[in-house]
Amino acid sequence: SPKRDQLGTASMSIDKKEADLGTMKVTDERSATFTISNTGESILRIWGIATSCDCTFANVAIAGTKTGEFNMSMHMSSRLKNWIGEVPSGQMATLEVIYRPKVMPVSGPVTRQVNFSTNDPNNSNIEVSIKTNVL
């Protein structure tokens, strides 16, 4: 039936792709939150969350339940590597990206990325970025 076909396609939107954390010290920790909305009729699945650097972490909250901290793929437990989040139709997930410069001290302008996959065919791979200036 046509109705069932509509149910088969996931659809998501994200409130932004980039966040500016401003200026920070190397000993500071800053985070940005990205909101992922399930705009479709079927369950939105999110998986494969990985960060671009040891210094960058991420977690996802769905319906009040927060994951552990995602990091670079090679540094994560298989439980986190294999995590798949399910966001019901009309609901939201929040992706928190946390930057801790002291893990890999740098100074000056910095941009770091977090990537993830979804079952929305129009947004199968998403990259968000944070930028900051480390003093």
Short mmCIF file of C-alpha atoms in Angstrom, two decimals:
data_model
loop_
_atom_site.label_atom_id
_atom_site.label_comp_id
_atom_site.label_asym_id
_atom_site.label_seq_id
_atom_site.Cartn_x
_atom_site.Cartn_y
_atom_site.Cartn_z
CA SER A 1 0.00 0.00 0.00
CA PRO A 2 1.20 3.58 -0.59
CA LYS A 3 0.94 4.32 3.13
CA ARG A 4 3.41 1.56 3.93
CA ASP A 5 5.85 2.87 1.32
CA GLN A 6 5.79 6.27 3.01
CA LEU A 7 6.54 4.63 6.34
CA GLY A 8 9.67 3.10 4.87
CA THR A 9 11.67 6.29 4.42
CA ALA A 10 13.33 8.03 7.31
CA SER A 11 13.73 11.78 7.20
CA MET A 12 15.77 14.02 9.47
CA SER A 13 16.78 17.63 9.88
CA ILE A 14 19.53 19.16 11.98
CA ASP A 15 19.42 22.67 13.42
CA LYS A 16 22.95 23.60 12.30
CA LYS A 17 26.15 22.06 10.95
CA GLU A 18 28.67 24.34 12.69
CA ALA A 19 29.06 25.90 16.13
CA ASP A 20 31.51 28.51 17.34
CA LEU A 21 32.77 27.90 20.89
CA GLY A 22 34.48 31.30 21.02
CA THR A 23 37.85 31.83 22.68
CA MET A 24 39.03 29.40 25.33
CA LYS A 25 42.07 28.44 27.35
CA VAL A 26 43.80 25.11 26.80
CA THR A 27 42.58 24.01 30.26
CA ASP A 28 38.92 24.83 29.46
CA GLU A 29 36.24 22.48 28.24
CA ARG A 30 33.49 23.74 25.95
CA SER A 31 30.59 22.04 24.28
CA ALA A 32 27.99 22.69 21.59
CA THR A 33 24.65 21.00 21.10
CA PHE A 34 23.16 20.04 17.74
CA THR A 35 19.49 19.07 17.56
CA ILE A 36 18.51 16.24 15.21
CA SER A 37 14.77 16.03 14.47
CA ASN A 38 12.95 13.05 13.03
CA THR A 39 10.73 14.76 10.44
CA GLY A 40 9.53 11.50 8.88
CA GLU A 41 6.91 8.87 9.63
CA SER A 42 9.30 6.01 10.42
CA ILE A 43 12.02 5.48 13.03
CA LEU A 44 15.16 7.52 12.41
CA ARG A 45 18.31 5.54 13.13
CA ILE A 46 21.64 7.18 13.97
CA TRP A 47 24.92 5.28 14.11
CA GLY A 48 28.63 5.39 13.36
CA ILE A 49 29.33 8.42 15.51
CA ALA A 50 33.03 9.28 15.50
CA THR A 51 35.13 12.37 16.14
CA SER A 52 38.07 13.68 14.12
CA CYS A 53 40.51 14.01 17.03
CA ASP A 54 41.36 12.52 20.43
CA CYS A 55 40.48 15.89 21.95
CA THR A 56 36.90 15.85 20.68
CA PHE A 57 34.10 13.84 22.27
CA ALA A 58 30.41 13.43 21.58
CA ASN A 59 27.33 11.98 23.19
CA VAL A 60 23.73 11.60 22.10
CA ALA A 61 20.60 11.98 24.21
CA ILE A 62 17.30 10.45 23.08
CA ALA A 63 14.21 10.69 25.29
CA GLY A 64 16.34 11.62 28.30
CA THR A 65 18.79 8.73 27.91
CA LYS A 66 22.36 9.80 27.21
CA THR A 67 25.04 7.60 25.64
CA GLY A 68 28.61 7.32 26.81
CA GLU A 69 31.27 9.43 25.13
CA PHE A 70 32.09 8.76 21.52
CA ASN A 71 35.63 9.57 20.36
CA MET A 72 37.83 8.55 17.45
CA SER A 73 36.78 5.13 16.21
CA MET A 74 40.02 3.41 17.27
CA HIS A 75 39.60 4.56 20.87
CA MET A 76 36.01 3.46 21.45
CA SER A 77 34.62 0.34 23.02
CA SER A 78 32.75 -1.99 20.68
CA ARG A 79 29.58 -1.13 22.60
CA LEU A 80 29.86 2.51 21.53
CA LYS A 81 31.18 1.65 18.07
CA ASN A 82 28.15 -0.56 17.46
CA TRP A 83 25.60 1.80 19.06
CA ILE A 84 22.49 2.56 17.04
CA GLY A 85 20.10 5.21 18.28
CA GLU A 86 16.42 5.14 17.40
CA VAL A 87 14.47 8.39 17.31
CA PRO A 88 10.68 7.95 17.02
CA SER A 89 8.71 9.95 14.46
CA GLY A 90 8.30 13.56 15.56
CA GLN A 91 10.93 13.26 18.30
CA MET A 92 14.39 14.77 18.65
CA ALA A 93 17.88 13.68 19.59
CA THR A 94 20.58 16.00 20.85
CA LEU A 95 24.19 15.54 19.81
CA GLU A 96 26.59 17.17 22.26
CA VAL A 97 30.11 17.82 20.97
CA ILE A 98 32.71 18.43 23.68
CA TYR A 99 36.15 19.90 23.04
CA ARG A 100 38.97 19.38 25.56
CA PRO A 101 42.13 21.02 24.16
CA LYS A 102 44.35 19.77 26.99
CA VAL A 103 44.06 16.22 25.59
CA MET A 104 46.11 17.40 22.59
CA PRO A 105 47.30 20.92 23.42
CA VAL A 106 47.19 23.41 20.57
CA SER A 107 46.89 27.17 20.25
CA GLY A 108 45.19 29.38 17.73
CA PRO A 109 42.16 28.67 15.57
CA VAL A 110 40.89 25.09 15.69
CA THR A 111 38.15 23.25 13.82
CA ARG A 112 37.08 19.71 14.75
CA GLN A 113 34.46 17.43 13.24
CA VAL A 114 31.99 14.78 14.30
CA ASN A 115 30.54 12.41 11.72
CA PHE A 116 27.57 10.08 11.88
CA SER A 117 25.29 8.08 9.62
CA THR A 118 21.50 7.96 9.42
CA ASN A 119 18.89 5.94 7.54
CA ASP A 120 17.60 9.09 5.83
CA PRO A 121 18.65 8.51 2.20
CA ASN A 122 19.04 12.27 1.71
CA ASN A 123 21.25 12.60 4.81
CA SER A 124 23.06 9.29 4.98
CA ASN A 125 26.31 10.84 6.22
CA ILE A 126 26.36 14.00 8.31
CA GLU A 127 29.36 16.03 9.41
CA VAL A 128 29.10 18.75 12.02
CA SER A 129 31.97 20.95 13.13
CA ILE A 130 32.97 23.09 16.04
CA LYS A 131 35.44 25.92 15.89
CA THR A 132 37.28 27.79 18.58
CA ASN A 133 40.32 29.91 19.25
CA VAL A 134 42.62 28.42 21.88
CA LEU A 135 44.77 30.89 23.78
#
